Short mmCIF file of C-alpha atoms in Angstrom, two decimals:
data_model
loop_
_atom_site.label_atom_id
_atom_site.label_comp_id
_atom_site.label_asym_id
_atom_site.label_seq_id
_atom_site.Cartn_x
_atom_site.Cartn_y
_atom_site.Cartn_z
CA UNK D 1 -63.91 -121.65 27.11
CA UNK D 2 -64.24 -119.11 29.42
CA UNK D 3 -66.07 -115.67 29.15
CA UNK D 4 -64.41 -112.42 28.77
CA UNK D 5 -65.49 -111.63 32.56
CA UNK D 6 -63.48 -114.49 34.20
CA UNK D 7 -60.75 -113.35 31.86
CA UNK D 8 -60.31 -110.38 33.29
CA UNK D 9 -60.94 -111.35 36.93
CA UNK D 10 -58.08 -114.39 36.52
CA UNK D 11 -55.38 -111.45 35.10
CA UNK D 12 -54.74 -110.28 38.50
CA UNK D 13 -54.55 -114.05 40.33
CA UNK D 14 -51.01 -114.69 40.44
CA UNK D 15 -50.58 -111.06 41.62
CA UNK D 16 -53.27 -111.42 44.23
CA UNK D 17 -51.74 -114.75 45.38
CA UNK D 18 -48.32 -112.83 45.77
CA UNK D 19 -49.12 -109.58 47.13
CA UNK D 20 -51.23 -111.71 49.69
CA UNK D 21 -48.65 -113.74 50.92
CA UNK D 22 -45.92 -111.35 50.90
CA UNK D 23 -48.00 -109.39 53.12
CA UNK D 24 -48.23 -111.98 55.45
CA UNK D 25 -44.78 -112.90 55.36
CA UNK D 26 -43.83 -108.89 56.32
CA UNK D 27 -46.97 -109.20 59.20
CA UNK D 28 -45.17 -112.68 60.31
CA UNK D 29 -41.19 -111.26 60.30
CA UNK D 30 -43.07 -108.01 62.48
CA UNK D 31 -44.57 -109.29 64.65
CA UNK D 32 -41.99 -111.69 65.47
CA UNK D 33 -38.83 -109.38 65.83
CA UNK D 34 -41.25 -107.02 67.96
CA UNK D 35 -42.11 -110.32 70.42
CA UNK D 36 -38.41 -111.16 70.69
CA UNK D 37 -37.74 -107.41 71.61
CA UNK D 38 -40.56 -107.44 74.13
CA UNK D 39 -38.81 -110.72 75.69
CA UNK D 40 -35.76 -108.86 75.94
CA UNK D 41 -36.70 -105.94 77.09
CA UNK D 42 -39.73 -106.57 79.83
CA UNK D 43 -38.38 -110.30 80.70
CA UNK D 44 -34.84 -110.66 79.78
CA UNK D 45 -33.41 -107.75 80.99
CA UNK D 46 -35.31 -107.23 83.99
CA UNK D 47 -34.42 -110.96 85.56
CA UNK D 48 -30.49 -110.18 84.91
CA UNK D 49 -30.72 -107.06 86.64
CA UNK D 50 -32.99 -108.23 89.21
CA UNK D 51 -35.41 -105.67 88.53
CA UNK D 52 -39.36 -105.71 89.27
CA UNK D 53 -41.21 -105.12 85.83
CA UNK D 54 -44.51 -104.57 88.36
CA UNK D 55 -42.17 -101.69 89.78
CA UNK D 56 -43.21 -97.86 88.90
CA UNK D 57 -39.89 -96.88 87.85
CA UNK D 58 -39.27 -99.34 85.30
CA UNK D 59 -42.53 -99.26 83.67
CA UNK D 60 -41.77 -95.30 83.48
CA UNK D 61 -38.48 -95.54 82.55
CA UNK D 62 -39.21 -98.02 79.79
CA UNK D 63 -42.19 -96.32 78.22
CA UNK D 64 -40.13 -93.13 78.24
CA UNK D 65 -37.09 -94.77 76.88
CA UNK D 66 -39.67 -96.40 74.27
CA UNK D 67 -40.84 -92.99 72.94
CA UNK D 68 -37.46 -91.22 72.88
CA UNK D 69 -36.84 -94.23 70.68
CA UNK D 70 -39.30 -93.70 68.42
CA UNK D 71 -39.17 -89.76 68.10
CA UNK D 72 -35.20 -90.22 67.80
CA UNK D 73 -36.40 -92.70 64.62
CA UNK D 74 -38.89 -89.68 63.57
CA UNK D 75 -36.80 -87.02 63.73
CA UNK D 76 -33.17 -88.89 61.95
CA UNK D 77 -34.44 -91.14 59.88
CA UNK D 78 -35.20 -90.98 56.51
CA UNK D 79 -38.97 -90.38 55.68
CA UNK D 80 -39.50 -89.42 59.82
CA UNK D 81 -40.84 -93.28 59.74
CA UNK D 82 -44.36 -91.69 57.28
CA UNK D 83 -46.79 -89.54 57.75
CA UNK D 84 -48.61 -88.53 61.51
CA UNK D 85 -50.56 -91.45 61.62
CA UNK D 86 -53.07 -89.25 63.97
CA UNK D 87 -54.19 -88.15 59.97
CA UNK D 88 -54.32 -91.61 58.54
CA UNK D 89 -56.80 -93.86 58.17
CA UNK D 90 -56.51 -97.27 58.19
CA UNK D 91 -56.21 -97.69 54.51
CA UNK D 92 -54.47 -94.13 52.64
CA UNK D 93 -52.68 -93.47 49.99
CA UNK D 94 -48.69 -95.43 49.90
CA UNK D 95 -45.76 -93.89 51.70
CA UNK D 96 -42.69 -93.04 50.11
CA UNK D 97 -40.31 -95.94 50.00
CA UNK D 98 -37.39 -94.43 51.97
CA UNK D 99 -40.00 -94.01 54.65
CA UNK D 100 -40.69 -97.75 54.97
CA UNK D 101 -37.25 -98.83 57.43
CA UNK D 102 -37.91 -96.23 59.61
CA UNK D 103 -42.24 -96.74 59.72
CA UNK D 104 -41.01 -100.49 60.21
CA UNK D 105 -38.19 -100.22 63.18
CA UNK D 106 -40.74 -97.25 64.74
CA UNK D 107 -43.82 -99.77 65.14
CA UNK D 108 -41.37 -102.66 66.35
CA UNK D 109 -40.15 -100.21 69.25
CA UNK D 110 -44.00 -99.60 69.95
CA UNK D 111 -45.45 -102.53 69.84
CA UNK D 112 -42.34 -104.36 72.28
CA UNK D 113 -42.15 -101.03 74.55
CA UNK D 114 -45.30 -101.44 75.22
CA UNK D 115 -47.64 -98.79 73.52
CA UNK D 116 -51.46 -98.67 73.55
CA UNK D 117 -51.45 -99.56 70.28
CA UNK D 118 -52.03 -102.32 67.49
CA UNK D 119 -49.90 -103.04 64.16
CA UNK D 120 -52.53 -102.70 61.51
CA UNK D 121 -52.28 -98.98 60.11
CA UNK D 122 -48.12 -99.37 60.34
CA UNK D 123 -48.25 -102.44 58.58
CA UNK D 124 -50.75 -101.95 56.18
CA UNK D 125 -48.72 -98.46 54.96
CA UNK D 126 -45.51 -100.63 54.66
CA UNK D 127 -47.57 -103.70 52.92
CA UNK D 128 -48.98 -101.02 50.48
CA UNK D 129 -45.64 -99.48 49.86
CA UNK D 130 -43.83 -102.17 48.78
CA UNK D 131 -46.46 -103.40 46.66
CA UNK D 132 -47.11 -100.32 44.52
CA UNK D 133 -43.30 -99.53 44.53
CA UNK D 134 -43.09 -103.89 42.99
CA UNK D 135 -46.22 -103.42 40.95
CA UNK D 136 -45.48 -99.71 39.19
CA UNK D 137 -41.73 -100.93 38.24
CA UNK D 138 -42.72 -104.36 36.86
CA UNK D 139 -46.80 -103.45 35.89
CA UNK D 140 -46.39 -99.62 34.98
CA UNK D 141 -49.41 -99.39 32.88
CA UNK D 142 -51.70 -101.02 35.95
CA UNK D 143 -52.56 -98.81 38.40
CA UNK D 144 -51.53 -97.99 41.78
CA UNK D 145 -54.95 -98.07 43.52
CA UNK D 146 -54.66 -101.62 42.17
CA UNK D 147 -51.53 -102.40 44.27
CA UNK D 148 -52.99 -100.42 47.32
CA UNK D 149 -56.36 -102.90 46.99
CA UNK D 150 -54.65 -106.10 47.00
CA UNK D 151 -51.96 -105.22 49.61
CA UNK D 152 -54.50 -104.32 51.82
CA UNK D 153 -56.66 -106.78 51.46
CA UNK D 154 -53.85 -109.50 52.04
CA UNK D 155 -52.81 -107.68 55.08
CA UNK D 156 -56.14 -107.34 56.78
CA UNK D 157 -56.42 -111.45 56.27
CA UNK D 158 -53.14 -112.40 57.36
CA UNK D 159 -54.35 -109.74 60.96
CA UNK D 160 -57.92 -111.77 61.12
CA UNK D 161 -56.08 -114.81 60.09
CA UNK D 162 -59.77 -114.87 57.76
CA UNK D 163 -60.40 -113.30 54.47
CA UNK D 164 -64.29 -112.31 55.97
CA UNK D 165 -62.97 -108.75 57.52
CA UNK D 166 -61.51 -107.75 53.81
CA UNK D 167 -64.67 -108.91 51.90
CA UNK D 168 -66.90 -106.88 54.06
CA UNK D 169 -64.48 -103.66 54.01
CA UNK D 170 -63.93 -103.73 50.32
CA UNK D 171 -67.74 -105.06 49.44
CA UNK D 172 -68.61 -101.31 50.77
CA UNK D 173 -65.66 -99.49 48.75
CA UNK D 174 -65.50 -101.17 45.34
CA UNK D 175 -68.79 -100.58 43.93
CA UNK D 176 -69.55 -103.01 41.24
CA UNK D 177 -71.75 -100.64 38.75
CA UNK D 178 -74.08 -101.95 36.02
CA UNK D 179 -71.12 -102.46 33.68
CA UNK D 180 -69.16 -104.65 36.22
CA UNK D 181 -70.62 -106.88 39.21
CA UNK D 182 -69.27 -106.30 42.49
CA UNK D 183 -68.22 -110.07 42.58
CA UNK D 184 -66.19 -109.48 40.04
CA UNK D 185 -64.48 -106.66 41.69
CA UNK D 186 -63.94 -108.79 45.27
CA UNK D 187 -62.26 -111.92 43.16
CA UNK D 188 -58.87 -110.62 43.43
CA UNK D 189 -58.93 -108.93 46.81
CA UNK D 190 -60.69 -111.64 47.99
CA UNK D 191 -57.87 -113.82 46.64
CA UNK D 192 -54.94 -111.40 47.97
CA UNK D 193 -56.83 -111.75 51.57
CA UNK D 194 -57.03 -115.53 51.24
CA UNK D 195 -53.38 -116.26 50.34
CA UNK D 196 -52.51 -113.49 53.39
CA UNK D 197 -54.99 -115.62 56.17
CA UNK D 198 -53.90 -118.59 55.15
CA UNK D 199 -50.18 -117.53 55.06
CA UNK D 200 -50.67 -116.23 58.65
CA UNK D 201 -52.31 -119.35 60.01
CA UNK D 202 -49.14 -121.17 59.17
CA UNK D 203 -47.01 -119.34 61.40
CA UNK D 204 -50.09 -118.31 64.09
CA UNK D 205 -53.62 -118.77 64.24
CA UNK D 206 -54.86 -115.00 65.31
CA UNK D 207 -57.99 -116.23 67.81
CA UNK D 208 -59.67 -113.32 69.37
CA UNK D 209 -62.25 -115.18 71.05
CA UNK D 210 -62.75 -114.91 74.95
CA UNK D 211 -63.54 -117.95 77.17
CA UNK D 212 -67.62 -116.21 78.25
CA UNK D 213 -70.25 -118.01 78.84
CA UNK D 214 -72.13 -119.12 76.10
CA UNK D 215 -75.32 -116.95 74.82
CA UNK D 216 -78.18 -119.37 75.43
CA UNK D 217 -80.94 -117.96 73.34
CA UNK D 218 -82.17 -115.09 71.67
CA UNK D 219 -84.36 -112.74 74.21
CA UNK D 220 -85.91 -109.38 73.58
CA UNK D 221 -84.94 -107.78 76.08
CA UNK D 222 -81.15 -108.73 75.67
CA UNK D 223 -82.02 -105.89 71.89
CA UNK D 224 -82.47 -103.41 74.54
CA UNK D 225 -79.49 -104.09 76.65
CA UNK D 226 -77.27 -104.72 74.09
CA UNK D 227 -78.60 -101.18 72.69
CA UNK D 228 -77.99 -99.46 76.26
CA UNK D 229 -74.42 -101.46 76.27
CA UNK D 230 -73.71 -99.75 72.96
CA UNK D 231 -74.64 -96.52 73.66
CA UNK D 232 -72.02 -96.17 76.69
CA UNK D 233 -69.79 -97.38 74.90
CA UNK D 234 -70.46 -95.11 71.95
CA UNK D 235 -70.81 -91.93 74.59
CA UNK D 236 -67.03 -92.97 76.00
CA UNK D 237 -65.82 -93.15 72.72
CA UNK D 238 -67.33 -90.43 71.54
CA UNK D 239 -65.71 -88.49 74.64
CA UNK D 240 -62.43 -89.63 73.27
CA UNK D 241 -62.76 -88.16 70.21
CA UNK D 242 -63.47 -85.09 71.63
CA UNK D 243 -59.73 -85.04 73.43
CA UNK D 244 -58.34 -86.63 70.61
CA UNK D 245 -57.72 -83.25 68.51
CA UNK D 246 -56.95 -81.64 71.84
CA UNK D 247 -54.24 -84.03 72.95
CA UNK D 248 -52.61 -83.85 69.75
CA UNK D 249 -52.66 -79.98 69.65
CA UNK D 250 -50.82 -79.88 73.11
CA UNK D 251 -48.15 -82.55 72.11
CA UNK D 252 -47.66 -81.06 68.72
CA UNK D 253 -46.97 -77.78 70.20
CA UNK D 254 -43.19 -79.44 71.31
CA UNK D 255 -41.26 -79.21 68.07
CA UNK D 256 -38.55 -81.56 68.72
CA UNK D 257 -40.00 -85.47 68.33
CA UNK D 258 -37.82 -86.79 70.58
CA UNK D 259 -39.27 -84.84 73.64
CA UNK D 260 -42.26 -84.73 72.28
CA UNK D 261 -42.66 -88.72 71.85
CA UNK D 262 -40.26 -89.03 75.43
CA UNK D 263 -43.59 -87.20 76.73
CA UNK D 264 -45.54 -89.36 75.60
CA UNK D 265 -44.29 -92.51 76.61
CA UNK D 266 -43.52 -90.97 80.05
CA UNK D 267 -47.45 -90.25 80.29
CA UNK D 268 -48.59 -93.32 79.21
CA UNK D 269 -46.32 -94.99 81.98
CA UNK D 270 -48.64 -92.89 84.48
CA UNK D 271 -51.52 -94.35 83.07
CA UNK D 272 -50.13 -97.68 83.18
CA UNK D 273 -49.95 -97.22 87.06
CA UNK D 274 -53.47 -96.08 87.63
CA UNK D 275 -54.45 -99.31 84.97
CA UNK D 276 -52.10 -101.83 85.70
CA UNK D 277 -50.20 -103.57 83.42
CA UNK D 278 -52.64 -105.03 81.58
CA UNK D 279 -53.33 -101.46 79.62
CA UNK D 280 -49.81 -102.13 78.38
CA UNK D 281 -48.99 -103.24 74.97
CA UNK D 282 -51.59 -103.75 71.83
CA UNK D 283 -54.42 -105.74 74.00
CA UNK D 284 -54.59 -108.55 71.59
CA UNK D 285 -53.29 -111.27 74.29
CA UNK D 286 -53.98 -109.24 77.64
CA UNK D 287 -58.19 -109.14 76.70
CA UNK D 288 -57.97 -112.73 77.49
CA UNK D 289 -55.60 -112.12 80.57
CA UNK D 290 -58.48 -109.43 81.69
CA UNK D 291 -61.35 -112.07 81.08
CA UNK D 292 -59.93 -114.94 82.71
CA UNK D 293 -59.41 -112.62 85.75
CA UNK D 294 -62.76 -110.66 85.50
CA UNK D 295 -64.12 -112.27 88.60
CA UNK D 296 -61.64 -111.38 90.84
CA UNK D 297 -61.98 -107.76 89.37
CA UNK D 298 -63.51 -105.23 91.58
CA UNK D 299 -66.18 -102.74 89.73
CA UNK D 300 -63.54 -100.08 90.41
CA UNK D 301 -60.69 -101.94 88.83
CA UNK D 302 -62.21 -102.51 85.53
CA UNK D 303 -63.42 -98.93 85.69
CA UNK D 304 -59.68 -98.06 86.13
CA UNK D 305 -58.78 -100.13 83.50
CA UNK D 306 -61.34 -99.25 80.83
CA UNK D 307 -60.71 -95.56 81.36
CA UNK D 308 -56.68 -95.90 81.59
CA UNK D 309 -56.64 -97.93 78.62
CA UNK D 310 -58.96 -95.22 77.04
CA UNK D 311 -56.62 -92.02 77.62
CA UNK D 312 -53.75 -94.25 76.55
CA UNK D 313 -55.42 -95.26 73.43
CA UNK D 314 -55.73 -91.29 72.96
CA UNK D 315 -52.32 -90.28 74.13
CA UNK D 316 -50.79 -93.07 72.33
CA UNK D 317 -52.14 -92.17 68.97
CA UNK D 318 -52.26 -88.27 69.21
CA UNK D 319 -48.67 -87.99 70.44
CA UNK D 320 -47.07 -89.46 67.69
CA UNK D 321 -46.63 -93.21 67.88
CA UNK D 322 -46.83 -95.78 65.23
CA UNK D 323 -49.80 -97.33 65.45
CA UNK D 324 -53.24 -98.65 64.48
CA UNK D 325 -56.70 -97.80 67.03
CA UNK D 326 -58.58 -101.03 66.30
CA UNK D 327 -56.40 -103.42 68.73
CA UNK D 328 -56.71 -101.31 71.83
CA UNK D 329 -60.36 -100.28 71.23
CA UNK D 330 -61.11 -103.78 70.77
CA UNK D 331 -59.64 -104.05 74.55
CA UNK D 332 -61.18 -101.07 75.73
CA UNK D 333 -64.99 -102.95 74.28
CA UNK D 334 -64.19 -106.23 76.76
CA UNK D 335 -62.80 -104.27 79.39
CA UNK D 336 -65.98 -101.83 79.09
CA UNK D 337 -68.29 -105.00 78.35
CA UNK D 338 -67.11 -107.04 81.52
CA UNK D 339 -67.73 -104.24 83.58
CA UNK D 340 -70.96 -103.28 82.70
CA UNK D 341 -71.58 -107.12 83.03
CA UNK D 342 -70.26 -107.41 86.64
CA UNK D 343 -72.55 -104.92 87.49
CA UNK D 344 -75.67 -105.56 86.35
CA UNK D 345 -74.85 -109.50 86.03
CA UNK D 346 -78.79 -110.59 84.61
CA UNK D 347 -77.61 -109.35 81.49
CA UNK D 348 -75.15 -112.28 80.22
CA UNK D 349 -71.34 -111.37 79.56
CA UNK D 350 -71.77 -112.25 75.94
CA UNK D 351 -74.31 -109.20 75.07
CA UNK D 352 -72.35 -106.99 77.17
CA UNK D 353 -68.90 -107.22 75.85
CA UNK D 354 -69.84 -108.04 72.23
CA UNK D 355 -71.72 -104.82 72.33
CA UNK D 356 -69.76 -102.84 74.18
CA UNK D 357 -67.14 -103.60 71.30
CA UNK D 358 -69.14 -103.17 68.62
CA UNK D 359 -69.74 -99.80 69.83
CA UNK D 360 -65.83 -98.85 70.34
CA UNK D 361 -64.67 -100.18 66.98
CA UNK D 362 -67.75 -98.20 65.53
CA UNK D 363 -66.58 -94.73 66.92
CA UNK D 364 -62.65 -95.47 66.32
CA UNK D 365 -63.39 -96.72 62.29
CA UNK D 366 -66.77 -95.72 61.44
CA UNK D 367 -67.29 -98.98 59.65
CA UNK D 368 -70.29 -100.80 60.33
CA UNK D 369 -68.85 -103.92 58.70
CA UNK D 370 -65.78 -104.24 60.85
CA UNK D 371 -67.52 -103.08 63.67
CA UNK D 372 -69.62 -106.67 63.79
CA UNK D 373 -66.89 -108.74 62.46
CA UNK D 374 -64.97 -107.91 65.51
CA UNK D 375 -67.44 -108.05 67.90
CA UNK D 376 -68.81 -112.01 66.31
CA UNK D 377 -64.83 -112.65 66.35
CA UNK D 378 -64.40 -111.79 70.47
CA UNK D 379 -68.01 -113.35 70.98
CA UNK D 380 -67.94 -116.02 68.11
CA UNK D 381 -71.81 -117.30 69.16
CA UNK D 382 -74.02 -117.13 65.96
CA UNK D 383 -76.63 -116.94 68.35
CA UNK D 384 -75.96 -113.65 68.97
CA UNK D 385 -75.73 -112.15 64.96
CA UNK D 386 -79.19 -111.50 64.89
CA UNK D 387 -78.99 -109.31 67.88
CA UNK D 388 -75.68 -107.58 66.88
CA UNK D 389 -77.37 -106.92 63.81
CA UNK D 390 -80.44 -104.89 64.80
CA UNK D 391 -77.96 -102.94 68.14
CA UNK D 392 -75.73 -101.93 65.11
CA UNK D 393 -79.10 -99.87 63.69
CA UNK D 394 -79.09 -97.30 66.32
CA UNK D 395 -75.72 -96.92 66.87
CA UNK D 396 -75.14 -95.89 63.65
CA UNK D 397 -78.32 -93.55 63.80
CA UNK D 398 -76.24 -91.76 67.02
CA UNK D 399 -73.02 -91.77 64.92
CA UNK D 400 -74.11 -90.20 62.00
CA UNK D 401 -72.33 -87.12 61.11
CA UNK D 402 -70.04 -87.18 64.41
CA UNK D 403 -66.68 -86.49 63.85
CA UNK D 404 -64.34 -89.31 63.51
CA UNK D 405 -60.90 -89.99 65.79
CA UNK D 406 -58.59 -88.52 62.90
CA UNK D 407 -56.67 -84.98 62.26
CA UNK D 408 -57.62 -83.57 59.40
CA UNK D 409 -55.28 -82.03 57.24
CA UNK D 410 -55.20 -78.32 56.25
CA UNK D 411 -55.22 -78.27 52.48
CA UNK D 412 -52.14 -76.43 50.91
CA UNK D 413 -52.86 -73.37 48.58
CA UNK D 414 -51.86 -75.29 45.32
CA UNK D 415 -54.31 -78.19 46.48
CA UNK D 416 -57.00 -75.27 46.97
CA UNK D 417 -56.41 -73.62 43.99
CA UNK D 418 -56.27 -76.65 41.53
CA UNK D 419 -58.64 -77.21 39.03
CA UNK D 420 -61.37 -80.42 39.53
CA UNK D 421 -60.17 -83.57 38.45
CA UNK D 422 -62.80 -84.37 35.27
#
């Protein structure tokens, strides 16, 4: 009874539903051995020694001890825990299976040592891994790009806890062609991301929305704010980028990983001084920290903040560590957003930030799609789409053909010299 079409889109079902919830289930066991760590370490520890987290020396000692870790995991471990993910985007080819223990106990350290950074690149390598390693051994005639699709797709919903951010990624990658509708193409990762959100939502509900007040209604001249708002934050971004390549170059130049990432974490305890502690750590829970406090915030102290949180973003990331941009940069948008807000308060908080991280997430992925999913999901006021919408228009114009936050690989001679692939 049913057409050749729906056929071929229910083949890969039960492998969506799978692949989708295992990657959930990997996210879930993550994220929860790297919270228990963090307890230890920053709560645990510190109360039976009687020892002041707040005080400089621990927060240097424990971000240096935190990239010695990790560089010691780089440098012994099978794989050096994958590739420099300075080079990687957020979704890249799979990493060799050996490589997945050490990529795994490397982004745990991070993430409960308190790195500027978030778990999605990490675990969306290790999700994609496993599947294609599953998939070629039981599936060998399917495809890996396949494997790498639905793995991804189940990983990015079980992070959004909502299948919306993998549809509008993939909608813009999987063209559907005359001979096959792009529908047709989302069913399964649409499925995988599905099975992964809802997965997730059993164990945690990911909410990224800040307590702001809400947008009251449309104006005109909120388009032109909310275009000034992401320009700055575009131009601050953009100034990243520009240090990004540098940084990397000058921590690179160290050959051994363990000083190299001991660097690292000892310089992103500095910055965590100037910041405060609140530039510690992913920025997933400590946006909502920073907007709950914003009124007791001095102009200066989110300026601090913003910027801190910035250079450790680029540090973080160029340096070595395990790690995905989107969290911090998401942090960087509110911090950036509340600011800008503070000061010039006619404009209301809700343009500002949701702007502001529109404009961040635009310069760190270059994806227009994710870019207004996130900002919606920190600002969740439908009231403000329509604005979002026509700010995102000359941002991109400004972005067009800037170079993007990654490290570009030098091709080898055999990659040079090989034929093109028909």
């Amino acid at each position: 009874m049913l057409h050749p079409r729906a056929k071929n889109m229910l083949t890969f079902a039960v492998p969506a539903l799978i692949i989708g919830c295992g990657s959930s289930i990997i996210l879930v066991a993550v994220m929860r051995f790297a919270s228990a760590l963090q307890q230890l370490l920053w709560i645990n520890i510190p109360d039976a020694l009687n020892i002041s987290t707040q005080s400089a020396g621990w927060v240097l000692f424990m971000l240096t001890l935190t990239g010695i870790a990790v560089g010691a995991l780089i440098r012994y471990m099978p794989g050096h825990a994958g590739p420099d993910p300075a080079s990687d985007s957020l979704i890249s080819m799979p990493v060799s299976p050996v490589a997945i223990p050490g990529l795994m106990l490397a982004l745990v350290i991070g993430l409960a040592g308190g790195v500027s950074l978030g778990p999605e690149n990490p675990i969306i390598a290790i999700n994609i891994a496993v599947a294609v390693a599953a998939g070629s051994l039981l599936f060998p005639r399917v495809a890996s790009t396949d494997w790498i699709i639905l793995s991804a797709a189940g990983t990015l919903g079980a992070l959004f806890g909502t299948p919306v951010a993998a549809a509008l990624i993939f909608s813009q990658t999987l063209n559907g062609g005359k001979d096959v509708p792009l529908w047709d193409r989302l069913f399964a990762p649409l499925l995988a991301a599905s099975a992964g959100a809802l997965t997730s939502n059993l164990f945690f509900e990911p909410d990224f929305s800040l307590s702001l007040t809400p947008y009251a209604e449309t104006n005109f001249l909120d388009i032109i704010s909310g275009s000034i708002v992401a320009l700055i934050a575009i131009a601050l971004g953009m100034l990243a980028v520009w240090c990004f390549p540098h940084v990397h170059r000058l921590f690179h130049a160290i050959p051994n990983p363990v000083v190299m990432l001991g660097a690292g974490g000892f310089c992103l305890g500095l910055l965590a001084l100037i910041g405060g502690q609140i530039t510690l750590f992913r920025g997933f829970d400590e946006m909502k920290l920073l907007a709950m406090s914003s009124d007791s915030l001095s102009l200066g102290q989110l300026l601090a903040i913003t910027l801190s949180k910035l250079a450790a973003l680029v540090i973080a990331a160029a340096c070595g560590f395990r790690g995905g941009r989107i969290f911090p940069a998401v942090f960087v948008g509110v911090s950036l957003g509340i600011m800008l807000h503070n000061h010039v308060d006619s404009v209301p908080a809700a343009v500002t930030v949701s702007c502001a991280v529109m404009g961040l997430v635009l310069v760190v992925t270059r994806d227009g799609w994710l870019s207004l999913f996130m900002a919606v999901a920190v600002v969740p006021d439908l009231k403000l789409l329509p604005v979002l919408c026509i700010v995102m228009l000359p941002a991109w114009l400004v972005l067009a053909g800037k170079p993007l936050m990654l490290i570009i690989r030098p091709e080898s001679p055999s990659q040079k010299n090989a034929p093109p692939e028909d």
